[in-house]
Amino acid sequence: GSPSAINNAGTVVGVRTTGSVYEPLVSSGGEPWLTLPVPAGSMSTFPTDINNSGVIVGVSFSPQWNPVAVRWTRGTSGYTLEILPRIANDPSSYATAINDLGQIIGARRTLGYQPTGTGWIYSDTAGFTDLTTLGFWIVPRDLNNAGFIIGGQERLNLATGQVDVIGQGPANYNAITGVAINASGMIAGASSLRSTSLNIVSVFRYVPGDGWTFIAGSSRYTTASSINRLGDIGYGELGAGIYLDGLGTFAGGNLLDPAVRTAG
């Protein structure tokens, strides 16, 4: 299994691949992976996020490559699968994130398994809002409980309807793309150097009022993935990396007990 997201209770969601087929997985409290239910006749299904109530969202593809957003809710007898409603007259949807209020964001199209096009926000109480009506025209990647949605270099405040640009970052880098946002508005993002000869991508952290700060990354393979409420960041660069606020950066494998590493 390959993990996608984790909540404060230690429940992890992820995916297992068999050839080009994706199978959704969940693990609670360090227990072995369990397979989540999938829609009948689906080709590939995988989770993209989980909130602190244990509600999981993701996407399921038909054999014709049409994606639909799905939600898993845990009950006494396991997880219940639900195909989420879609915007009227729109056959496709792709959930990218869920917050603790149950608000779900996503994209309206895909290119292969990647979300593309414009986005939406959905909740059981408020229904759908097309984010283009609020001036947000790109794929929404994450949202926090305060109602801030990020995607690309943009940030949308649902309370005010205001869209702004998060900030350029260092002058020698291209504009930083936000990937994940925490409760206090800190953002994890990544960007490549402007250099035409050096193909280097680095991870940055955005702190409201202070802007972007370099975290790690000196190769073309660096990716940002997550940020928690403390401002710790998960990233990848030829392996799993972790930035711990105030302590620095570490290779994820080096923080494991040697006996655990030896056991695989």
GROMACS .gro file of C-alpha atoms in nm:
model
  264
    1GLY     CA    1   0.000   0.000   0.000
    2SER     CA    2   0.099   0.360  -0.066
    3PRO     CA    3  -0.041   0.620   0.178
    4SER     CA    4  -0.237   0.924   0.061
    5ALA     CA    5  -0.351   1.097   0.382
    6ILE     CA    6  -0.368   1.059   0.762
    7ASN     CA    7  -0.592   1.213   1.028
    8ASN     CA    8  -0.533   1.303   1.394
    9ALA     CA    9  -0.656   0.961   1.508
   10GLY     CA   10  -0.388   0.784   1.308
   11THR     CA   11  -0.620   0.647   1.040
   12VAL     CA   12  -0.436   0.628   0.708
   13VAL     CA   13  -0.588   0.600   0.362
   14GLY     CA   14  -0.399   0.489   0.057
   15VAL     CA   15  -0.394   0.285  -0.259
   16ARG     CA   16  -0.259  -0.041  -0.396
   17THR     CA   17  -0.191  -0.076  -0.768
   18THR     CA   18  -0.216  -0.389  -0.978
   19GLY     CA   19  -0.096  -0.296  -1.322
   20SER     CA   20  -0.302   0.012  -1.406
   21VAL     CA   21  -0.583  -0.068  -1.161
   22TYR     CA   22  -0.609   0.127  -0.833
   23GLU     CA   23  -0.759  -0.028  -0.518
   24PRO     CA   24  -0.858   0.188  -0.215
   25LEU     CA   25  -0.716   0.099   0.129
   26VAL     CA   26  -0.751   0.211   0.491
   27SER     CA   27  -0.547   0.137   0.804
   28SER     CA   28  -0.643   0.238   1.158
   29GLY     CA   29  -0.402   0.244   1.453
   30GLY     CA   30  -0.120   0.081   1.263
   31GLU     CA   31  -0.324  -0.225   1.171
   32PRO     CA   32  -0.280  -0.396   0.830
   33TRP     CA   33  -0.447  -0.239   0.529
   34LEU     CA   34  -0.815  -0.314   0.468
   35THR     CA   35  -0.981  -0.277   0.128
   36LEU     CA   36  -1.255  -0.014   0.101
   37PRO     CA   37  -1.573  -0.091  -0.094
   38VAL     CA   38  -1.592   0.031  -0.455
   39PRO     CA   39  -1.882   0.105  -0.693
   40ALA     CA   40  -2.007  -0.190  -0.896
   41GLY     CA   41  -1.826  -0.219  -1.228
   42SER     CA   42  -1.561   0.042  -1.147
   43MET     CA   43  -1.219   0.024  -1.309
   44SER     CA   44  -1.012   0.206  -1.047
   45THR     CA   45  -1.103   0.371  -0.718
   46PHE     CA   46  -0.877   0.550  -0.471
   47PRO     CA   47  -0.902   0.783  -0.169
   48THR     CA   48  -0.755   1.133  -0.175
   49ASP     CA   49  -0.820   1.264   0.178
   50ILE     CA   50  -0.962   1.188   0.525
   51ASN     CA   51  -1.087   1.425   0.794
   52ASN     CA   52  -1.058   1.395   1.172
   53SER     CA   53  -1.405   1.238   1.194
   54GLY     CA   54  -1.280   0.953   0.977
   55VAL     CA   55  -1.480   1.047   0.666
   56ILE     CA   56  -1.285   0.958   0.351
   57VAL     CA   57  -1.322   1.108   0.004
   58GLY     CA   58  -1.181   0.998  -0.326
   59VAL     CA   59  -1.262   0.920  -0.687
   60SER     CA   60  -1.381   0.620  -0.885
   61PHE     CA   61  -1.326   0.568  -1.258
   62SER     CA   62  -1.552   0.368  -1.486
   63PRO     CA   63  -1.401   0.149  -1.761
   64GLN     CA   64  -1.480   0.441  -1.995
   65TRP     CA   65  -1.254   0.667  -1.781
   66ASN     CA   66  -1.538   0.876  -1.641
   67PRO     CA   67  -1.453   0.987  -1.285
   68VAL     CA   68  -1.707   1.037  -1.004
   69ALA     CA   69  -1.636   1.165  -0.653
   70VAL     CA   70  -1.699   0.915  -0.373
   71ARG     CA   71  -1.723   0.927   0.005
   72TRP     CA   72  -1.668   0.653   0.264
   73THR     CA   73  -1.825   0.676   0.611
   74ARG     CA   74  -1.737   0.434   0.889
   75GLY     CA   75  -2.015   0.256   1.077
   76THR     CA   76  -2.043  -0.032   1.321
   77SER     CA   77  -2.012  -0.290   1.043
   78GLY     CA   78  -1.741  -0.123   0.837
   79TYR     CA   79  -1.730   0.148   0.572
   80THR     CA   80  -2.027   0.260   0.364
   81LEU     CA   81  -1.961   0.387   0.013
   82GLU     CA   82  -2.153   0.675  -0.144
   83ILE     CA   83  -2.122   0.827  -0.489
   84LEU     CA   84  -2.151   1.201  -0.434
   85PRO     CA   85  -2.397   1.415  -0.631
   86ARG     CA   86  -2.257   1.619  -0.916
   87ILE     CA   87  -2.320   1.967  -1.052
   88ALA     CA   88  -2.630   1.963  -1.272
   89ASN     CA   89  -2.568   1.826  -1.623
   90ASP     CA   90  -2.207   1.739  -1.537
   91PRO     CA   91  -2.121   1.367  -1.566
   92SER     CA   92  -1.781   1.391  -1.398
   93SER     CA   93  -1.634   1.491  -1.061
   94TYR     CA   94  -1.312   1.430  -0.865
   95ALA     CA   95  -1.291   1.495  -0.488
   96THR     CA   96  -0.951   1.629  -0.380
   97ALA     CA   97  -1.000   1.714  -0.009
   98ILE     CA   98  -1.240   1.725   0.287
   99ASN     CA   99  -1.228   1.934   0.605
  100ASP     CA  100  -1.366   1.865   0.953
  101LEU     CA  101  -1.688   2.050   0.869
  102GLY     CA  102  -1.764   1.793   0.602
  103GLN     CA  103  -1.702   2.038   0.319
  104ILE     CA  104  -1.559   1.861   0.014
  105ILE     CA  105  -1.375   2.023  -0.275
  106GLY     CA  106  -1.288   1.879  -0.612
  107ALA     CA  107  -1.238   1.917  -0.984
  108ARG     CA  108  -1.483   1.872  -1.271
  109ARG     CA  109  -1.251   1.695  -1.516
  110THR     CA  110  -0.948   1.465  -1.530
  111LEU     CA  111  -0.650   1.396  -1.753
  112GLY     CA  112  -0.571   1.032  -1.690
  113TYR     CA  113  -0.589   1.000  -1.312
  114GLN     CA  114  -0.508   1.367  -1.247
  115PRO     CA  115  -0.776   1.632  -1.174
  116THR     CA  116  -0.800   1.917  -1.423
  117GLY     CA  117  -1.027   2.209  -1.507
  118THR     CA  118  -1.237   2.416  -1.273
  119GLY     CA  119  -1.360   2.319  -0.928
  120TRP     CA  120  -1.650   2.294  -0.686
  121ILE     CA  121  -1.729   2.272  -0.315
  122TYR     CA  122  -2.000   2.046  -0.174
  123SER     CA  123  -2.159   1.976   0.162
  124ASP     CA  124  -2.473   1.788   0.260
  125THR     CA  125  -2.625   2.104   0.406
  126ALA     CA  126  -2.531   2.362   0.143
  127GLY     CA  127  -2.513   2.148  -0.171
  128PHE     CA  128  -2.286   2.249  -0.460
  129THR     CA  129  -2.112   2.575  -0.537
  130ASP     CA  130  -1.929   2.615  -0.864
  131LEU     CA  131  -1.603   2.785  -0.760
  132THR     CA  132  -1.586   2.980  -1.086
  133THR     CA  133  -1.879   3.186  -0.957
  134LEU     CA  134  -1.639   3.306  -0.683
  135GLY     CA  135  -1.360   3.383  -0.929
  136PHE     CA  136  -1.159   3.067  -0.858
  137TRP     CA  137  -1.080   2.908  -1.196
  138ILE     CA  138  -0.828   2.634  -1.118
  139VAL     CA  139  -0.828   2.292  -0.954
  140PRO     CA  140  -0.879   2.327  -0.576
  141ARG     CA  141  -0.619   2.119  -0.392
  142ASP     CA  142  -0.695   2.164  -0.023
  143LEU     CA  143  -0.913   2.352   0.225
  144ASN     CA  144  -0.904   2.412   0.599
  145ASN     CA  145  -1.173   2.450   0.863
  146ALA     CA  146  -1.153   2.830   0.840
  147GLY     CA  147  -1.283   2.816   0.483
  148PHE     CA  148  -0.965   2.886   0.288
  149ILE     CA  149  -0.921   2.692  -0.038
  150ILE     CA  150  -0.588   2.677  -0.219
  151GLY     CA  151  -0.491   2.575  -0.570
  152GLY     CA  152  -0.192   2.674  -0.780
  153GLN     CA  153  -0.078   3.015  -0.656
  154GLU     CA  154  -0.428   3.121  -0.551
  155ARG     CA  155  -0.622   3.123  -0.225
  156LEU     CA  156  -0.998   3.165  -0.188
  157ASN     CA  157  -1.161   3.287   0.134
  158LEU     CA  158  -1.511   3.137   0.138
  159ALA     CA  159  -1.625   3.377   0.408
  160THR     CA  160  -1.555   3.684   0.198
  161GLY     CA  161  -1.547   3.541  -0.155
  162GLN     CA  162  -1.206   3.704  -0.199
  163VAL     CA  163  -0.943   3.538  -0.421
  164ASP     CA  164  -0.582   3.644  -0.382
  165VAL     CA  165  -0.235   3.532  -0.490
  166ILE     CA  166  -0.048   3.369  -0.201
  167GLY     CA  167   0.287   3.521  -0.297
  168GLN     CA  168   0.569   3.484  -0.544
  169GLY     CA  169   0.839   3.345  -0.316
  170PRO     CA  170   1.213   3.378  -0.387
  171ALA     CA  171   1.297   3.569  -0.706
  172ASN     CA  172   1.513   3.287  -0.844
  173TYR     CA  173   1.221   3.041  -0.831
  174ASN     CA  174   0.904   3.022  -1.036
  175ALA     CA  175   0.578   3.102  -0.855
  176ILE     CA  176   0.522   2.849  -0.576
  177THR     CA  177   0.230   2.608  -0.609
  178GLY     CA  178   0.037   2.547  -0.287
  179VAL     CA  179  -0.036   2.182  -0.207
  180ALA     CA  180  -0.172   2.168   0.150
  181ILE     CA  181  -0.302   2.419   0.407
  182ASN     CA  182  -0.336   2.379   0.786
  183ALA     CA  183  -0.582   2.526   1.034
  184SER     CA  184  -0.383   2.845   1.092
  185GLY     CA  185  -0.331   2.914   0.722
  186MET     CA  186   0.024   2.780   0.686
  187ILE     CA  187   0.076   2.629   0.341
  188ALA     CA  188   0.314   2.367   0.204
  189GLY     CA  189   0.414   2.420  -0.158
  190ALA     CA  190   0.678   2.352  -0.418
  191SER     CA  191   0.845   2.532  -0.705
  192SER     CA  192   1.122   2.491  -0.961
  193LEU     CA  193   1.423   2.715  -1.016
  194ARG     CA  194   1.397   2.970  -1.296
  195SER     CA  195   1.733   2.844  -1.425
  196THR     CA  196   1.733   2.695  -1.775
  197SER     CA  197   2.028   2.468  -1.692
  198LEU     CA  198   1.941   2.342  -1.342
  199ASN     CA  199   1.627   2.128  -1.311
  200ILE     CA  200   1.575   2.167  -0.937
  201VAL     CA  201   1.249   2.164  -0.741
  202SER     CA  202   1.227   2.274  -0.378
  203VAL     CA  203   0.967   2.267  -0.100
  204PHE     CA  204   0.859   2.585   0.080
  205ARG     CA  205   0.636   2.678   0.372
  206TYR     CA  206   0.409   2.981   0.374
  207VAL     CA  207   0.329   3.154   0.705
  208PRO     CA  208   0.064   3.430   0.695
  209GLY     CA  209   0.236   3.763   0.740
  210ASP     CA  210   0.585   3.622   0.680
  211GLY     CA  211   0.559   3.472   0.331
  212TRP     CA  212   0.744   3.171   0.190
  213THR     CA  213   1.049   3.003   0.349
  214PHE     CA  214   1.271   2.739   0.188
  215ILE     CA  215   1.238   2.396   0.353
  216ALA     CA  216   1.425   2.140   0.143
  217GLY     CA  217   1.493   2.015  -0.208
  218SER     CA  218   1.790   2.013  -0.442
  219SER     CA  219   1.683   1.773  -0.718
  220ARG     CA  220   1.420   1.746  -0.990
  221TYR     CA  221   1.230   1.485  -0.787
  222THR     CA  222   1.123   1.697  -0.489
  223THR     CA  223   0.750   1.712  -0.410
  224ALA     CA  224   0.549   1.868  -0.127
  225SER     CA  225   0.268   1.656   0.014
  226SER     CA  226   0.127   1.764   0.352
  227ILE     CA  227   0.137   2.002   0.649
  228ASN     CA  228  -0.004   1.952   1.000
  229ARG     CA  229  -0.130   2.204   1.256
  230LEU     CA  230   0.223   2.249   1.401
  231GLY     CA  231   0.365   2.344   1.063
  232ASP     CA  232   0.550   2.015   1.015
  233ILE     CA  233   0.574   1.923   0.647
  234GLY     CA  234   0.581   1.592   0.465
  235TYR     CA  235   0.767   1.589   0.136
  236GLY     CA  236   0.952   1.356  -0.098
  237GLU     CA  237   1.295   1.368  -0.258
  238LEU     CA  238   1.433   1.029  -0.361
  239GLY     CA  239   1.250   0.897  -0.054
  240ALA     CA  240   1.023   1.024   0.221
  241GLY     CA  241   1.127   1.349   0.389
  242ILE     CA  242   0.992   1.520   0.700
  243TYR     CA  243   1.040   1.878   0.816
  244LEU     CA  244   0.974   1.917   1.189
  245ASP     CA  245   0.911   2.275   1.297
  246GLY     CA  246   1.206   2.406   1.496
  247LEU     CA  247   1.406   2.086   1.452
  248GLY     CA  248   1.490   2.070   1.083
  249THR     CA  249   1.460   1.816   0.801
  250PHE     CA  250   1.496   1.440   0.827
  251ALA     CA  251   1.477   1.136   0.601
  252GLY     CA  252   1.162   0.951   0.705
  253GLY     CA  253   1.331   0.612   0.710
  254ASN     CA  254   1.598   0.737   0.953
  255LEU     CA  255   1.330   0.810   1.214
  256LEU     CA  256   1.211   0.449   1.217
  257ASP     CA  257   1.333   0.204   1.480
  258PRO     CA  258   1.625   0.006   1.326
  259ALA     CA  259   1.452  -0.319   1.414
  260VAL     CA  260   1.144  -0.206   1.223
  261ARG     CA  261   1.353  -0.114   0.919
  262THR     CA  262   1.530  -0.449   0.931
  263ALA     CA  263   1.195  -0.626   0.939
  264GLY     CA  264   1.086  -0.440   0.627
   0.00000   0.00000   0.00000
